[in-house]
């Protein structure tokens, strides 16, 4: 009988894995601190926090429901500046976190180091969705408290001289980030969307976005999975965006992940951060003009291109902050799905429930 089937073995295994994660976290955190992190921005200090409607003394929002409250420093680690985490950055610039009593700092940090920093307590939240979900399934003492981007922000780019419509993908070569990884799963989902068998194309791994587009121009591939805003580069190269995965493929790319210790010891701060993030998500989806202007500034784009990038990205940003079952399953490696934790063991929904 497998170990997981023995009475008490699963709990003991989680304790062992959790201990292992803490040890790994210590090593990674030391490395991260030595390498340093780069602040993306710093919001001005806030004088008051936002009241949580309907909060009572037994809810996570209770302590943040009274005003005024002292502003609290909160650090969010992101892997890199990207449109996946753009709602957080825009919310910071727009003063949303400030109004909720949060002095927000956004820092860039590699995914593993960010997870280690959250577990170790030097960072409050981390955002790399797939890494966090898989870490939790491996025993890391973390929980997801909000989804920021819950649909794929990738696009399918093709050489229009070879691929005129989706049916033409059969038998062709698609450049993906990693064979067996999420981008190959996306390519297979695209084939099925066009009525083809998911295994009817060939795949080549090309790590860099620019190199994947170059592979199309060189004829080494006829299609590629790329990121918004690389659609702009692709179009300038004479390539064509055949499909925007945000239209149909649920795949979380950014979440707010926090340690179990923080959820237990500092629930009011978590509540304020989740409430502010939910407001930032509403703001970024509803206010195209300031959002597109910020994209133009952050990514050094002409205004029309920034507006086009916004249009392609809008539906990737979560409307509710909730991680769906489908998105959760898609964020796992295929081999892990049958052994995955239930969604309610990965997501702590108390804070979103109170914020809504």
Coordinates of C-alpha atoms in Angstrom, one line a residue:
X1 CA 0.0 0.0 0.0
X2 CA 1.3 3.5 -0.9
X3 CA 2.4 5.6 2.1
X4 CA -0.4 8.0 1.4
X5 CA -3.0 5.3 2.0
X6 CA -1.8 4.4 5.5
X7 CA -3.7 5.8 8.5
X8 CA -1.9 9.0 9.7
X9 CA 0.8 8.7 7.0
X10 CA -0.5 11.7 5.0
X11 CA -0.4 14.0 8.0
X12 CA 3.0 12.8 9.0
X13 CA 4.2 13.2 5.4
X14 CA 2.9 16.8 5.3
X15 CA 4.8 17.5 8.6
X16 CA 7.9 16.1 7.1
X17 CA 7.4 18.0 3.8
X18 CA 6.7 21.2 5.7
X19 CA 9.9 20.9 7.7
X20 CA 11.8 20.3 4.5
X21 CA 10.2 23.4 3.0
X22 CA 11.3 25.5 6.0
X23 CA 14.8 24.2 5.6
X24 CA 14.8 25.0 1.9
X25 CA 13.3 28.4 2.6
X26 CA 16.1 29.3 5.0
X27 CA 18.7 28.5 2.3
X28 CA 16.8 30.3 -0.5
X29 CA 16.0 33.3 1.7
X30 CA 19.7 33.7 2.6
X31 CA 20.5 33.7 -1.1
X32 CA 17.8 36.1 -1.9
X33 CA 18.9 38.5 0.8
X34 CA 22.5 38.3 -0.4
X35 CA 21.5 39.0 -4.0
X36 CA 19.1 41.8 -2.9
X37 CA 15.8 42.8 -4.3
X38 CA 14.8 45.7 -6.5
X39 CA 11.9 47.9 -5.3
X40 CA 9.5 48.6 -8.1
X41 CA 7.7 51.5 -6.3
X42 CA 6.8 52.8 -2.9
X43 CA 3.4 54.3 -2.0
X44 CA 3.1 57.2 0.3
X45 CA 2.2 56.6 3.9
X46 CA -1.5 56.2 4.7
X47 CA -3.2 57.9 7.7
X48 CA -6.3 55.7 7.9
X49 CA -7.4 52.3 6.9
X50 CA -10.6 51.3 5.1
X51 CA -13.6 50.0 7.0
X52 CA -14.8 46.6 6.0
X53 CA -18.6 46.7 5.6
X54 CA -20.4 44.2 7.8
X55 CA -17.3 43.1 9.6
X56 CA -17.7 41.7 13.1
X57 CA -15.4 40.7 15.9
X58 CA -15.1 37.1 14.7
X59 CA -14.2 37.9 11.0
X60 CA -10.8 38.5 9.5
X61 CA -11.9 42.0 8.7
X62 CA -12.8 42.9 12.3
X63 CA -9.6 44.7 13.2
X64 CA -9.5 46.7 9.9
X65 CA -13.2 47.7 10.3
X66 CA -12.3 50.5 12.7
X67 CA -10.8 53.8 11.6
X68 CA -8.5 55.4 12.0
X69 CA -5.9 52.7 12.0
X70 CA -2.1 53.1 11.7
X71 CA -0.7 52.5 8.3
X72 CA 1.2 49.2 7.9
X73 CA 4.1 48.4 5.7
X74 CA 3.4 45.5 3.3
X75 CA 5.8 44.0 0.8
X76 CA 4.7 42.1 -2.3
X77 CA 7.3 40.1 -4.2
X78 CA 6.8 39.7 -8.0
X79 CA 9.0 37.7 -10.3
X80 CA 9.3 40.6 -12.8
X81 CA 7.4 43.6 -14.1
X82 CA 4.6 42.1 -16.1
X83 CA 1.0 42.7 -17.0
X84 CA 0.0 39.7 -14.8
X85 CA 0.8 41.8 -11.7
X86 CA 0.0 45.2 -13.2
X87 CA -3.2 45.6 -11.2
X88 CA -1.2 45.7 -8.0
X89 CA 1.2 48.3 -9.4
X90 CA -1.6 50.4 -10.7
X91 CA -3.4 50.1 -7.4
X92 CA -0.3 51.3 -5.7
X93 CA 0.1 54.3 -8.1
X94 CA -3.6 55.2 -7.8
X95 CA -3.4 55.3 -4.0
X96 CA -5.8 52.4 -3.4
X97 CA -3.6 50.6 -1.0
X98 CA -2.9 53.8 0.8
X99 CA -6.6 54.4 1.4
X100 CA -6.8 50.9 2.9
X101 CA -4.0 51.7 5.4
X102 CA -1.3 49.9 3.5
X103 CA 2.2 51.3 2.7
X104 CA 2.8 49.0 -0.2
X105 CA 6.3 48.1 -1.5
X106 CA 6.6 45.9 -4.7
X107 CA 9.9 44.2 -5.1
X108 CA 11.2 41.9 -7.8
X109 CA 12.4 38.5 -6.7
X110 CA 12.8 35.1 -8.3
X111 CA 9.9 32.8 -7.6
X112 CA 11.6 30.3 -5.3
X113 CA 13.3 33.0 -3.4
X114 CA 10.0 34.9 -3.0
X115 CA 8.3 31.8 -1.7
X116 CA 11.2 31.3 0.8
X117 CA 11.0 34.9 1.8
X118 CA 7.2 34.7 2.5
X119 CA 7.7 31.5 4.6
X120 CA 10.6 33.2 6.4
X121 CA 8.6 36.4 7.1
X122 CA 10.7 39.0 5.4
X123 CA 8.1 39.4 2.6
X124 CA 4.4 39.5 3.2
X125 CA 3.1 38.2 -0.1
X126 CA 4.4 36.6 -3.3
X127 CA 2.6 36.4 -6.6
X128 CA 3.9 33.6 -8.9
X129 CA 0.8 31.5 -9.2
X130 CA 2.0 28.2 -10.5
X131 CA 5.0 28.1 -8.2
X132 CA 2.9 28.9 -5.2
X133 CA 0.2 26.4 -6.0
X134 CA 2.7 23.6 -6.6
X135 CA 4.7 24.5 -3.4
X136 CA 1.5 24.2 -1.3
X137 CA 0.8 20.8 -2.8
X138 CA 4.4 19.8 -1.8
X139 CA 3.8 20.8 1.8
X140 CA 4.8 24.5 1.9
X141 CA 3.0 26.4 4.7
X142 CA 1.3 28.9 2.4
X143 CA -2.2 29.8 1.3
X144 CA -3.6 31.7 -1.7
X145 CA -5.7 34.6 -0.5
X146 CA -6.6 36.2 -3.8
X147 CA -6.2 35.7 -7.5
X148 CA -4.9 38.7 -9.5
X149 CA -4.6 37.2 -13.0
X150 CA -6.7 34.1 -13.5
X151 CA -6.5 33.6 -17.3
X152 CA -3.6 33.1 -19.5
X153 CA -1.9 36.3 -20.8
X154 CA -0.4 34.4 -23.7
X155 CA -1.2 34.6 -27.4
X156 CA -0.8 32.3 -30.3
X157 CA 1.3 33.9 -33.0
X158 CA 1.6 32.4 -36.5
X159 CA 3.4 33.0 -39.8
X160 CA 0.5 34.1 -41.9
X161 CA 2.1 32.8 -45.1
X162 CA 1.8 29.3 -43.8
X163 CA -1.0 29.4 -41.2
X164 CA -4.1 31.1 -42.6
X165 CA -6.6 29.6 -40.1
X166 CA -6.5 27.3 -37.1
X167 CA -6.9 24.1 -39.2
X168 CA -3.5 24.8 -40.8
X169 CA -1.8 24.1 -37.5
X170 CA -2.1 20.3 -38.1
X171 CA 1.4 18.8 -38.7
X172 CA 3.1 22.2 -38.1
X173 CA 5.8 23.1 -35.4
X174 CA 4.8 25.3 -32.5
X175 CA 7.5 27.0 -30.5
X176 CA 6.8 26.8 -26.7
X177 CA 8.6 27.9 -23.6
X178 CA 9.1 24.3 -22.4
X179 CA 8.1 21.0 -23.9
X180 CA 5.8 19.4 -21.3
X181 CA 5.2 22.8 -19.6
X182 CA 2.2 25.1 -19.4
X183 CA 2.8 26.7 -22.8
X184 CA 2.6 23.3 -24.5
X185 CA -0.7 22.7 -22.6
X186 CA -1.9 26.0 -24.0
X187 CA -0.9 25.0 -27.5
X188 CA -2.8 21.7 -27.2
X189 CA -5.8 23.6 -25.9
X190 CA -5.6 25.9 -29.0
X191 CA -5.5 22.8 -31.3
X192 CA -8.6 21.5 -29.7
X193 CA -10.4 24.8 -30.0
X194 CA -9.8 24.7 -33.7
X195 CA -11.2 21.1 -33.9
X196 CA -7.9 19.4 -34.1
X197 CA -6.4 16.5 -32.1
X198 CA -4.3 17.9 -29.3
X199 CA -1.3 15.8 -30.5
X200 CA -1.5 16.8 -34.2
X201 CA 1.3 19.4 -34.0
X202 CA 5.0 19.2 -33.2
X203 CA 6.7 21.2 -30.5
X204 CA 10.1 22.9 -30.0
X205 CA 11.3 24.5 -26.8
X206 CA 12.6 28.1 -27.1
X207 CA 12.9 29.9 -23.8
X208 CA 13.0 33.5 -24.9
X209 CA 9.9 35.3 -26.3
X210 CA 12.0 37.2 -28.9
X211 CA 13.7 34.1 -30.0
X212 CA 10.4 32.3 -30.4
X213 CA 9.3 35.0 -32.8
X214 CA 12.6 34.9 -34.6
X215 CA 12.1 31.1 -35.0
X216 CA 8.9 31.9 -36.9
X217 CA 10.6 34.4 -39.2
X218 CA 13.4 31.9 -39.9
X219 CA 11.0 29.1 -40.7
X220 CA 12.1 26.9 -37.8
X221 CA 8.5 27.0 -36.5
X222 CA 5.2 28.1 -38.0
X223 CA 3.5 29.1 -34.7
X224 CA 4.6 30.2 -31.3
X225 CA 3.1 30.9 -27.8
X226 CA 4.1 34.4 -26.8
X227 CA 3.2 37.0 -24.2
X228 CA 1.2 40.3 -24.3
X229 CA 2.7 42.8 -25.2
X230 CA 4.9 40.9 -27.6
X231 CA 1.9 40.9 -30.0
X232 CA 3.1 44.4 -30.9
X233 CA 6.6 43.1 -31.8
X234 CA 5.1 40.2 -33.7
X235 CA 2.9 42.4 -35.8
X236 CA 5.8 44.7 -36.7
X237 CA 7.6 41.5 -37.9
X238 CA 4.8 40.7 -40.2
X239 CA 3.4 37.9 -38.0
X240 CA -0.2 37.4 -37.0
X241 CA -1.9 36.9 -33.7
X242 CA -4.2 34.0 -34.3
X243 CA -5.6 33.5 -30.8
X244 CA -5.7 35.3 -27.5
X245 CA -5.8 32.7 -24.7
X246 CA -7.6 35.1 -22.3
X247 CA -10.7 34.4 -24.4
X248 CA -11.1 30.9 -23.1
X249 CA -8.1 29.4 -21.1
X250 CA -8.2 29.7 -17.4
X251 CA -4.6 29.7 -16.1
X252 CA -3.6 31.7 -13.0
X253 CA -0.4 33.7 -13.6
X254 CA -0.5 35.9 -10.5
X255 CA -2.0 35.4 -7.0
X256 CA -1.5 36.8 -3.5
X257 CA 0.2 34.0 -1.6
X258 CA 0.8 34.4 2.2
X259 CA 2.3 32.2 4.9
X260 CA 0.0 30.3 7.3
X261 CA 1.8 32.1 10.1
X262 CA 0.9 35.6 8.7
X263 CA -2.7 34.5 8.2
X264 CA -2.9 33.5 11.9
X265 CA -0.9 36.3 13.4
X266 CA -1.7 39.3 11.3
X267 CA -5.2 38.8 9.8
X268 CA -6.1 42.5 9.9
X269 CA -3.2 43.4 7.6
X270 CA -4.1 40.5 5.3
X271 CA -7.7 41.7 5.2
X272 CA -6.8 45.2 4.3
X273 CA -4.4 44.0 1.5
X274 CA -7.0 41.7 0.0
X275 CA -9.7 44.4 0.1
X276 CA -7.3 46.9 -1.5
X277 CA -6.3 44.3 -4.2
X278 CA -10.0 43.6 -5.0
X279 CA -10.6 47.3 -5.4
X280 CA -7.4 47.6 -7.6
X281 CA -8.8 44.8 -9.8
X282 CA -12.1 46.6 -10.3
X283 CA -10.2 49.8 -11.0
X284 CA -7.9 48.3 -13.7
X285 CA -10.8 46.6 -15.4
X286 CA -13.1 49.6 -15.4
X287 CA -10.7 52.5 -16.0
X288 CA -9.0 51.9 -19.4
X289 CA -7.6 55.4 -19.8
X290 CA -5.4 55.6 -16.7
X291 CA -4.5 52.0 -17.0
X292 CA -3.3 52.3 -20.6
X293 CA -1.4 55.4 -19.7
X294 CA 0.4 53.5 -17.0
X295 CA 1.2 50.6 -19.4
X296 CA 2.7 53.1 -21.9
X297 CA 4.8 54.6 -19.1
X298 CA 6.0 51.4 -17.5
X299 CA 6.7 49.6 -20.8
X300 CA 7.9 52.6 -22.8
X301 CA 5.1 52.1 -25.4
X302 CA 3.4 54.5 -27.7
X303 CA -0.2 55.3 -26.4
X304 CA -2.0 53.4 -29.2
X305 CA 0.1 50.2 -28.6
X306 CA -0.4 50.5 -24.8
X307 CA -4.2 50.7 -25.4
X308 CA -4.0 47.6 -27.6
X309 CA -2.0 45.8 -24.9
X310 CA -4.6 46.8 -22.3
X311 CA -7.4 45.4 -24.5
X312 CA -5.7 42.1 -24.8
X313 CA -4.9 41.9 -21.1
X314 CA -8.1 43.2 -19.5
X315 CA -9.9 39.8 -19.3
X316 CA -6.8 38.1 -17.8
X317 CA -7.2 40.2 -14.6
X318 CA -9.6 38.5 -12.2
X319 CA -13.1 40.1 -11.9
X320 CA -13.7 38.5 -8.4
X321 CA -10.3 37.7 -6.9
X322 CA -11.4 34.0 -6.7
X323 CA -9.4 31.1 -8.1
X324 CA -11.7 28.7 -9.9
X325 CA -11.4 24.9 -9.8
X326 CA -10.5 24.8 -13.5
X327 CA -7.8 27.5 -13.1
X328 CA -6.4 25.7 -10.1
X329 CA -6.1 22.3 -12.0
X330 CA -4.5 24.0 -15.0
X331 CA -1.9 25.5 -12.7
X332 CA -0.6 22.1 -11.7
X333 CA 1.7 19.8 -13.6
X334 CA -0.5 17.3 -15.4
X335 CA 0.9 14.3 -13.4
X336 CA 0.1 16.0 -10.1
X337 CA -3.6 16.6 -10.7
X338 CA -4.9 13.3 -9.5
X339 CA -3.0 13.7 -6.2
X340 CA -3.6 17.4 -5.8
X341 CA -5.0 18.9 -2.6
X342 CA -8.6 20.1 -2.7
X343 CA -9.0 23.7 -3.6
X344 CA -10.1 24.7 -0.2
X345 CA -6.8 23.4 1.2
X346 CA -4.9 25.7 -1.1
X347 CA -7.1 28.9 -0.9
X348 CA -8.1 30.6 2.3
X349 CA -11.3 32.4 1.2
X350 CA -12.1 34.1 4.5
X351 CA -10.6 37.4 3.5
X352 CA -12.2 37.6 0.1
X353 CA -15.5 36.6 1.6
X354 CA -15.2 39.5 4.1
X355 CA -14.1 42.0 1.4
X356 CA -17.0 41.1 -0.9

